[in-house]
PDB file of C-alpha atoms in Angstrom:
ATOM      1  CA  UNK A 803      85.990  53.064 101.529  1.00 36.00           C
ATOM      2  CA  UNK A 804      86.755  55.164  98.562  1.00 42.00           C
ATOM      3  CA  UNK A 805      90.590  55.284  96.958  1.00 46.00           C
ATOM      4  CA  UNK A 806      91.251  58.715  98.263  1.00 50.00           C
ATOM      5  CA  UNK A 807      90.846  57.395 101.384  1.00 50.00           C
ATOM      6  CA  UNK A 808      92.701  54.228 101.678  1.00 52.00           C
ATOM      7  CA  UNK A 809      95.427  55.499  99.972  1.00 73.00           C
ATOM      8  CA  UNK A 810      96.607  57.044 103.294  1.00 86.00           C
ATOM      9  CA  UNK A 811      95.393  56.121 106.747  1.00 90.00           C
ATOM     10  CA  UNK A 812      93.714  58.418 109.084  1.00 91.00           C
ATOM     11  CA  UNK A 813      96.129  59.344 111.049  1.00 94.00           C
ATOM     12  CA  UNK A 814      97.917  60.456 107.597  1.00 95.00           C
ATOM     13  CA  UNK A 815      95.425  62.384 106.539  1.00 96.00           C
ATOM     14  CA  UNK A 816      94.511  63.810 110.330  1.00 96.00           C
ATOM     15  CA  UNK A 817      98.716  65.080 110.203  1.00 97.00           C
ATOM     16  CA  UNK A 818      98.399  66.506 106.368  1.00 97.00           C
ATOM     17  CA  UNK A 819      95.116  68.639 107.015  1.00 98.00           C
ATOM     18  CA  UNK A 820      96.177  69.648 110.780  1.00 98.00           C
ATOM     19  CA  UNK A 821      99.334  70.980 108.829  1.00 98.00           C
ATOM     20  CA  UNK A 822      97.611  72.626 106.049  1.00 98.00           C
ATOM     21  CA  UNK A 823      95.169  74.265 108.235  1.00 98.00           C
ATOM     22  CA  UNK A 824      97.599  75.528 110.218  1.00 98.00           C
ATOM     23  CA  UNK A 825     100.226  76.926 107.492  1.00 98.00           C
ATOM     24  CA  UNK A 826      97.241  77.933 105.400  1.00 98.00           C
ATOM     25  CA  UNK A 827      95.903  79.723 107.759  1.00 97.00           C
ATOM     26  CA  UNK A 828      98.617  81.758 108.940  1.00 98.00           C
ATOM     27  CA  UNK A 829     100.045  82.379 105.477  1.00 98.00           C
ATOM     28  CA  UNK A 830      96.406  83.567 104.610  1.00 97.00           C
ATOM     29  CA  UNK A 831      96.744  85.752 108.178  1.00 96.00           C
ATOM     30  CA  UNK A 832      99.611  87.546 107.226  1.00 97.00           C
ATOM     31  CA  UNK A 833      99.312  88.724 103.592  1.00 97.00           C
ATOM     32  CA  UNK A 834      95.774  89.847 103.925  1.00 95.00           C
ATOM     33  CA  UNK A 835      96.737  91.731 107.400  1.00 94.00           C
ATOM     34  CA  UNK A 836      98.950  94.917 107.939  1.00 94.00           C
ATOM     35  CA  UNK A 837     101.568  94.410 110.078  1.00 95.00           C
ATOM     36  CA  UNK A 838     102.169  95.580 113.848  1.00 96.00           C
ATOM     37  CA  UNK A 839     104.800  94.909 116.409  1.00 96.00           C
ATOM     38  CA  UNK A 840     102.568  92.797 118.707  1.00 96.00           C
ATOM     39  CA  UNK A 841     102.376  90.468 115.829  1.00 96.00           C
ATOM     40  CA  UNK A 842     105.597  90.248 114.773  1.00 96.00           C
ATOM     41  CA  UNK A 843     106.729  90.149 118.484  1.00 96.00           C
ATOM     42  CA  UNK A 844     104.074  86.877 118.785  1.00 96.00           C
ATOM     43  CA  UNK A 845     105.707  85.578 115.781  1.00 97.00           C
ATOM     44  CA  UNK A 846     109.813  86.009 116.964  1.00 96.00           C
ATOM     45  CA  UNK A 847     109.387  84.980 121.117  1.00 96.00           C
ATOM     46  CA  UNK A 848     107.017  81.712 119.184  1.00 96.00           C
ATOM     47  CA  UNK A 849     109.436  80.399 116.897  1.00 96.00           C
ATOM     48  CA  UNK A 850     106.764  80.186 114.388  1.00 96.00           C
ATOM     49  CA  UNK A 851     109.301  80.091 111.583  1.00 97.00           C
ATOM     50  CA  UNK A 852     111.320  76.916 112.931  1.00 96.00           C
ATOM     51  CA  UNK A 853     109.746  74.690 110.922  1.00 94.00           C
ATOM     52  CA  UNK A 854     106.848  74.018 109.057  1.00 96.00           C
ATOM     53  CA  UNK A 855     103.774  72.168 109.476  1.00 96.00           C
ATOM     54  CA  UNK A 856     103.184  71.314 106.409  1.00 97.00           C
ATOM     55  CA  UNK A 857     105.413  71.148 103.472  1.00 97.00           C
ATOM     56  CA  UNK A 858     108.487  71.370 105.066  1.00 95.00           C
ATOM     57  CA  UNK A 859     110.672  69.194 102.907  1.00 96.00           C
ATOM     58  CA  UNK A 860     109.591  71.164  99.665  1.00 97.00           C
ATOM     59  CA  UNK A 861     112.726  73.006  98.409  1.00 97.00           C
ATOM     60  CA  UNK A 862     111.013  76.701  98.274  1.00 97.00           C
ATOM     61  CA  UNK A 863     109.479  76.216 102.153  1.00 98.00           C
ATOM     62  CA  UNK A 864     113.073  74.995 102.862  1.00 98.00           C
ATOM     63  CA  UNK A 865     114.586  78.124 101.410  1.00 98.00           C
ATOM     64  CA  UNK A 866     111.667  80.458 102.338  1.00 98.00           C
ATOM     65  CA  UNK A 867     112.351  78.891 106.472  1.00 98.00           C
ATOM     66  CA  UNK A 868     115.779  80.130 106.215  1.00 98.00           C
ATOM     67  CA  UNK A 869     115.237  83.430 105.110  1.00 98.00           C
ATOM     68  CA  UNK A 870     112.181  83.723 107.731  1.00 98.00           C
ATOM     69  CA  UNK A 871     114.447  82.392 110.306  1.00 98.00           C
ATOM     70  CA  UNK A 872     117.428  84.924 109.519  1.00 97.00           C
ATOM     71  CA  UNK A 873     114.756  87.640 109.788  1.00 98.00           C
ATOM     72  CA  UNK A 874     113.595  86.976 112.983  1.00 97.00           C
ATOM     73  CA  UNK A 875     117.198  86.789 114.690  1.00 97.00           C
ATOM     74  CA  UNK A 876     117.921  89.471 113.107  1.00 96.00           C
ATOM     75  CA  UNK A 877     114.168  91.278 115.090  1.00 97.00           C
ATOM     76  CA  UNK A 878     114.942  89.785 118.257  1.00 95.00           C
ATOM     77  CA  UNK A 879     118.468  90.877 118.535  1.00 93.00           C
ATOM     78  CA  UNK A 880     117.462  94.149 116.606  1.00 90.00           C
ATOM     79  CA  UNK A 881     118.037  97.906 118.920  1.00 89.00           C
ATOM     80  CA  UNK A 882     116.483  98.902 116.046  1.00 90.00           C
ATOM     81  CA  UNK A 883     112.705  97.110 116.092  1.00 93.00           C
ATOM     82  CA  UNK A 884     110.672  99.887 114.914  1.00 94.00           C
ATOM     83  CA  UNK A 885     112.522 100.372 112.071  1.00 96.00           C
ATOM     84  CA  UNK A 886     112.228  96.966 111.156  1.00 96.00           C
ATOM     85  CA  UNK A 887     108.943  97.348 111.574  1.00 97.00           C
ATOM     86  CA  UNK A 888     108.152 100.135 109.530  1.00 97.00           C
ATOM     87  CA  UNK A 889     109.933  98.339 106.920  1.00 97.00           C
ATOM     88  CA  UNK A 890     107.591  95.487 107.047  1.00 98.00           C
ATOM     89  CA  UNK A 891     104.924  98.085 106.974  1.00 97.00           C
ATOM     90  CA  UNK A 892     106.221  99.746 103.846  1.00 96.00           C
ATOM     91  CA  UNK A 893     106.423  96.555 102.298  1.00 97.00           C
ATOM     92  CA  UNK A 894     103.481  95.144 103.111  1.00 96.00           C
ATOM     93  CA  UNK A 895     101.766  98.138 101.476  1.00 95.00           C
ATOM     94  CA  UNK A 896     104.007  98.434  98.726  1.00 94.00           C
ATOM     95  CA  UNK A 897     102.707  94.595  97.725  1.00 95.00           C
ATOM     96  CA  UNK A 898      99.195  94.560  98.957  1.00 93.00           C
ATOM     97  CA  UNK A 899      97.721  98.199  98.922  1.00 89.00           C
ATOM     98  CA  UNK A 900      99.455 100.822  96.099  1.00 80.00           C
ATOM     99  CA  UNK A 901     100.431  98.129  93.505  1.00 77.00           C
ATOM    100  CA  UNK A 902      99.432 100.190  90.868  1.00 75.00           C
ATOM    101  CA  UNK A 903     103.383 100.156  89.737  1.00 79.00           C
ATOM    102  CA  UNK A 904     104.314  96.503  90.447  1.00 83.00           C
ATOM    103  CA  UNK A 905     102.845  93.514  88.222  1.00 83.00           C
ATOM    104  CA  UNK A 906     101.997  91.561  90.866  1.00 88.00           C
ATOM    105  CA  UNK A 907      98.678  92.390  92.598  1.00 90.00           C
ATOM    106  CA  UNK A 908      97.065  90.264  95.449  1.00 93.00           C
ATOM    107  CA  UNK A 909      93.661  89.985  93.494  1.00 90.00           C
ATOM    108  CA  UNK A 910      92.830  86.983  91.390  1.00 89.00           C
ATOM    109  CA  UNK A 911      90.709  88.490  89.229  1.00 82.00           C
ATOM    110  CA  UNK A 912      93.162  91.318  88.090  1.00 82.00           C
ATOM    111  CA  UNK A 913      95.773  88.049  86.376  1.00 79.00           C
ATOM    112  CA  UNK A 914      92.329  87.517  84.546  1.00 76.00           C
ATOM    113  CA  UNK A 915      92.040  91.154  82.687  1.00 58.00           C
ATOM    114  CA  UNK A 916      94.213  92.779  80.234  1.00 59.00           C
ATOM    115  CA  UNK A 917      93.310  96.108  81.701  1.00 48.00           C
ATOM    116  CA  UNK A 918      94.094  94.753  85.419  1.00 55.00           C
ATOM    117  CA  UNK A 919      90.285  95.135  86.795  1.00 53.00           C
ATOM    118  CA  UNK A 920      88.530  94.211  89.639  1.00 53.00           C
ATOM    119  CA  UNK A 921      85.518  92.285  90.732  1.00 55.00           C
ATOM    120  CA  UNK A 922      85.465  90.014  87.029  1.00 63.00           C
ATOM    121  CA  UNK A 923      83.646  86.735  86.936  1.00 71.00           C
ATOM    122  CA  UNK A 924      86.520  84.709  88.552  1.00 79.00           C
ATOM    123  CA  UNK A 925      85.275  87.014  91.840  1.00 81.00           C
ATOM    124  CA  UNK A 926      82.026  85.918  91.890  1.00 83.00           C
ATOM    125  CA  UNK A 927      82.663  82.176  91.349  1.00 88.00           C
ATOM    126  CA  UNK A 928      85.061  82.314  94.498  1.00 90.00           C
ATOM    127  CA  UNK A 929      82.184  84.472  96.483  1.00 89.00           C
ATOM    128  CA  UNK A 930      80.379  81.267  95.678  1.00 91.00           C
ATOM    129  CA  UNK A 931      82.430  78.611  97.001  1.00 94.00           C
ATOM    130  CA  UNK A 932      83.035  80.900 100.021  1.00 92.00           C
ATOM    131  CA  UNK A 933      79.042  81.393 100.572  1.00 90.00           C
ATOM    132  CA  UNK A 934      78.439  77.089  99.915  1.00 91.00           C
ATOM    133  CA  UNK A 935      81.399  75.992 102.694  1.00 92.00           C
ATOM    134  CA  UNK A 936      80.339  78.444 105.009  1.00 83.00           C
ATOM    135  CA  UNK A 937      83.417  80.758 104.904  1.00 83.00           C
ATOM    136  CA  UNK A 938      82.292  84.617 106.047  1.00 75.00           C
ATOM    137  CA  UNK A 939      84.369  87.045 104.814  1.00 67.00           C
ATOM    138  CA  UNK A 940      82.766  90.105 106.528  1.00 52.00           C
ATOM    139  CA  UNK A 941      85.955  92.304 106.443  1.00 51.00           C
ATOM    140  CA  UNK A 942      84.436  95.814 106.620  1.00 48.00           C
ATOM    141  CA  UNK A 943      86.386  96.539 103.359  1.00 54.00           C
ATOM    142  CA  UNK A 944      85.043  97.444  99.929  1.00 63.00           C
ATOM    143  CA  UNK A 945      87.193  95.022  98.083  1.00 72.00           C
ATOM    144  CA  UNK A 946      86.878  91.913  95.709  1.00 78.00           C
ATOM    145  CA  UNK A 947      86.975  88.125  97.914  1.00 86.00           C
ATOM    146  CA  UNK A 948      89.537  86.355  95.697  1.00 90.00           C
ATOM    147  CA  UNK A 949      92.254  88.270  97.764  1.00 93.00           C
ATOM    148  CA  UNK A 950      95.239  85.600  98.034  1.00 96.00           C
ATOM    149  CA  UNK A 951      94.865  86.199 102.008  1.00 96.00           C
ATOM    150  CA  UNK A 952      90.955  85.254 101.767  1.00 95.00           C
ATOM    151  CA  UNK A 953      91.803  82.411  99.268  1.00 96.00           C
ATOM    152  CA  UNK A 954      94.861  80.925 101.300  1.00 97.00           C
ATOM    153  CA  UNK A 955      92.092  81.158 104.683  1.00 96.00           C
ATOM    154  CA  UNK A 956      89.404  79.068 102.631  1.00 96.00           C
ATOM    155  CA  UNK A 957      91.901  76.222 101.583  1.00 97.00           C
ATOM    156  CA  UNK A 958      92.335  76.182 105.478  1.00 97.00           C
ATOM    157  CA  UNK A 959      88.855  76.009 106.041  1.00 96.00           C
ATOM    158  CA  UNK A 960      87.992  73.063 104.129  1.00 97.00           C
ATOM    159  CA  UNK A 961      91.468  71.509 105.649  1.00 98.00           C
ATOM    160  CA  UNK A 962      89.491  72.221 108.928  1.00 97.00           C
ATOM    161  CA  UNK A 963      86.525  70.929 108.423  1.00 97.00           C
ATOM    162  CA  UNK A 964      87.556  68.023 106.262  1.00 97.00           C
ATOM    163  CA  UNK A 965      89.365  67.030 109.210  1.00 97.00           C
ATOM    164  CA  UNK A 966      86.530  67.625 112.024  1.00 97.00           C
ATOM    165  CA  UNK A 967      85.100  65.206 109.538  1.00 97.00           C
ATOM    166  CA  UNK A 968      87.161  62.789 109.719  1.00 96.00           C
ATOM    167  CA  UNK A 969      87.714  62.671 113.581  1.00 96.00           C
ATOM    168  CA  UNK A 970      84.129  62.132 113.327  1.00 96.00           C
ATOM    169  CA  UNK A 971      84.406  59.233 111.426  1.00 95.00           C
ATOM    170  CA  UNK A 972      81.869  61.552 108.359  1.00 96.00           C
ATOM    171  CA  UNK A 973      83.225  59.658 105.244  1.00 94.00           C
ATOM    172  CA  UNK A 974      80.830  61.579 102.797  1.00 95.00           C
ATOM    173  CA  UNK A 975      81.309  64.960 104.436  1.00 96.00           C
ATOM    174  CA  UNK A 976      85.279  64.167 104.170  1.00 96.00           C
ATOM    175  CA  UNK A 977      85.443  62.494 100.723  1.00 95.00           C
ATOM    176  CA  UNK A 978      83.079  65.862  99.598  1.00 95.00           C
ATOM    177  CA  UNK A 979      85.324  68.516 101.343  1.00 96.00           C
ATOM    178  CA  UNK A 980      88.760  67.394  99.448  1.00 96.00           C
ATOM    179  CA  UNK A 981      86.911  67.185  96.573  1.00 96.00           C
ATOM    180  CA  UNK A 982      86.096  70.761  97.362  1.00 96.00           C
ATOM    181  CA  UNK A 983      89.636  71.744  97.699  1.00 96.00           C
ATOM    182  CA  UNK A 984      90.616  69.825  94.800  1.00 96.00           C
ATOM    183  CA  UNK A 985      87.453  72.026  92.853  1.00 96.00           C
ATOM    184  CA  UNK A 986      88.882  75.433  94.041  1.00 96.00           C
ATOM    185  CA  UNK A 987      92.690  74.821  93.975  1.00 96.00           C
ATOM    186  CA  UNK A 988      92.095  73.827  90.298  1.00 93.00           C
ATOM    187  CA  UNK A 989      89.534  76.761  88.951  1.00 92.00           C
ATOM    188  CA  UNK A 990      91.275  79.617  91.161  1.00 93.00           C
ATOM    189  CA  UNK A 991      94.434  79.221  93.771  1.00 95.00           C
ATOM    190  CA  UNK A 992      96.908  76.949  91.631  1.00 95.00           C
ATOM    191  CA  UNK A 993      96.148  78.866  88.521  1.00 92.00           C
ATOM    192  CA  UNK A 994      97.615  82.283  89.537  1.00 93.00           C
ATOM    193  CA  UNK A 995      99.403  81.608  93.042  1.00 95.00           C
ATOM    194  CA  UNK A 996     102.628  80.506  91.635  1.00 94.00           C
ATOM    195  CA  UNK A 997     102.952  83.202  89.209  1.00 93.00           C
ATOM    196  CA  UNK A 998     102.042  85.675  92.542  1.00 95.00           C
ATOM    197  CA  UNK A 999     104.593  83.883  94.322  1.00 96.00           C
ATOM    198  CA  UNK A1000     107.826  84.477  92.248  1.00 94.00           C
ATOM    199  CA  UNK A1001     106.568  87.760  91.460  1.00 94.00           C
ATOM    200  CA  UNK A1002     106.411  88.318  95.403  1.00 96.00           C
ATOM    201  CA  UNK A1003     109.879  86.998  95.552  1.00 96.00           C
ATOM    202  CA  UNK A1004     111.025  89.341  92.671  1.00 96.00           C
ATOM    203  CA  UNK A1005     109.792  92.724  94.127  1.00 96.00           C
ATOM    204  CA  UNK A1006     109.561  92.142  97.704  1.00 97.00           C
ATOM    205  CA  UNK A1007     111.709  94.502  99.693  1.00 97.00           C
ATOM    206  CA  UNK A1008     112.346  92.487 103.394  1.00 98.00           C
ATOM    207  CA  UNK A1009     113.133  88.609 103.733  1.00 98.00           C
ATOM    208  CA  UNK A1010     109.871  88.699 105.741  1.00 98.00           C
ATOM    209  CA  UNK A1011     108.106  88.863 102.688  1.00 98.00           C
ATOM    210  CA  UNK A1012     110.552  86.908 100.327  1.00 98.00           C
ATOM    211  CA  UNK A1013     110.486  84.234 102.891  1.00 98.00           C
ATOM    212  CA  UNK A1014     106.530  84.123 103.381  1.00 98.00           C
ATOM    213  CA  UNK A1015     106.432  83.967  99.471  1.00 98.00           C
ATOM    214  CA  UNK A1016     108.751  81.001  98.888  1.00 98.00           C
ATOM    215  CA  UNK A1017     107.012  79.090 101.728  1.00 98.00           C
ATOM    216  CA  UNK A1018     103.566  79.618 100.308  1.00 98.00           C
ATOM    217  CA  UNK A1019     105.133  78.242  96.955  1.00 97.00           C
ATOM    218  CA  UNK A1020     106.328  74.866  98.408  1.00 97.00           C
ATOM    219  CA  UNK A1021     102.891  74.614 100.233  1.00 98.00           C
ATOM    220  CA  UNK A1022     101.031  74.934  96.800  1.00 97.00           C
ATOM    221  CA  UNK A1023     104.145  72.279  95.569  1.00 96.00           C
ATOM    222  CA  UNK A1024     102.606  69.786  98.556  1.00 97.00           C
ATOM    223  CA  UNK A1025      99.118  70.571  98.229  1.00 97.00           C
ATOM    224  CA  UNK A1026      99.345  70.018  94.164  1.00 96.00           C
ATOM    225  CA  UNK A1027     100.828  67.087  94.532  1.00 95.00           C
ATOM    226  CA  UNK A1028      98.346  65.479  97.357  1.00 95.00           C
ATOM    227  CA  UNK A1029      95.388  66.701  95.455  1.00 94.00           C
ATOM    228  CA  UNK A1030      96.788  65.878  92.050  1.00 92.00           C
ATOM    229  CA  UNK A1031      96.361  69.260  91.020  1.00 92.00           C
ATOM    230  CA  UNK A1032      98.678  70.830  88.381  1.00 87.00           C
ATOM    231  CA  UNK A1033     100.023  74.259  89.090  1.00 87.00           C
ATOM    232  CA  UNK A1034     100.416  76.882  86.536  1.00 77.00           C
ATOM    233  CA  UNK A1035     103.079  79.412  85.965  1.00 61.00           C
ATOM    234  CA  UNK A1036     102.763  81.497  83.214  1.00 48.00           C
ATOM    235  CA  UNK A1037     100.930  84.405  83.020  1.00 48.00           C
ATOM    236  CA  UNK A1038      97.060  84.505  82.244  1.00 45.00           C
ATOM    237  CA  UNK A1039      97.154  87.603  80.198  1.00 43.00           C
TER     238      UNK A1039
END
């Protein structure tokens, strides 16, 4: 076997991908998606913010927990839901939609440009690692792919298949798809994330999003450190 390998046994790695796929995943799920009650309903009665799966001893998840878990006792106990709600709603397009007054923007390629444009070489090369892992992004939107949602949802994808790989006992398929990860994480997500993610923190309006932003940042701590992977935090412009 290969070092990446034996430096952890299977049933460490099997625990570290089932956690990023999972956080990933649903991190990736909720900043590319609007908002509605059913969801954050799902995500209250659940107890999805009671720990983490991955990453949960990294100082920002710890912090970002909290303020997740503070903002759904506040929901459940709330006589006022839909007004939560619509706050979520207002924030969510406040940071995802009209950004046009904020820094922060959820689109790769925009921390690329000095005149904050879209669809710039950085979008094609992550079309391209989409299109050779076999992750469809048929949205029904006319927007660029390196959307931190879409990003966040591939890095759970290879997490996924790396580990159907694994329980398969596909050494070349798994040693290929975290050196995928590694690939992407170094060109694109750990380049601009952790800039996005203390901007998020900065001009978020609700914990919900605060809270989603810190956790994402101890996630990319993990991940960086797993994947020895340095993460960047300075602007690219």
């Amino acid at each position: 076997m290969t070092k990446i390998i034996t430096e952890r046994s299977k049933e460490q790695w099997a625990e570290l991908l089932a956690g990023q796929y999972l956080l990933f995943g649903l991190l990736g799920k909720l900043f590319y998606n609007i908002p509605d009650a059913e969801l954050l309903d799902t995500l209250v009665q659940d107890d999805v913010f009671d720990e983490a799966p991955f990453a949960a001893t990294q100082a920002p998840a710890v912090e970002g927990l909290g303020l997740l878990r503070e903002w759904s006792e506040a929901y459940a106990h709330s006589e006022e839901q839909g007004e939560m709600l619509a706050d979520v709603k207002a924030d969510h397009t406040r940071l995802f939609v009209v950004t046009e007054k904020l820094p922060l923007t959820p689109w790769e390629s925009v921390y690329y440009s000095e005149e904050r444009l879209l669809f710039q070489e950085s979008t094609v090369d992550v079309r391209n690692w989409y299109a050779q892992f076999g992750l469809e992004t048929v949205t029904g939107r006319s927007e660029p792919e390196d959307h931190i949602g879409l990003e966040l949802a591939f890095v759970a994808h290879l997490a996924h298949r790396a580990l159907m790989a694994l329980d398969a006992g596909n050494e070349q398929a798994f040693q290929q798809l975290l050196a995928a990860q590694k690939g992407f994480c170094q060109k694109h997500l750990m380049v601009w994330a952790p800039l996005w993610c203390a901007q998020m923190v900065e001009y978020a309006r609700t914990d919900f999003y605060r809270g989603l932003a810190l956790l994402l940042r101890g996630a990319l701590d993990e991940l960086a450190t797993i994947i020895e992977v340095p993460l960047r935090e300075v602007a690219l412009t």
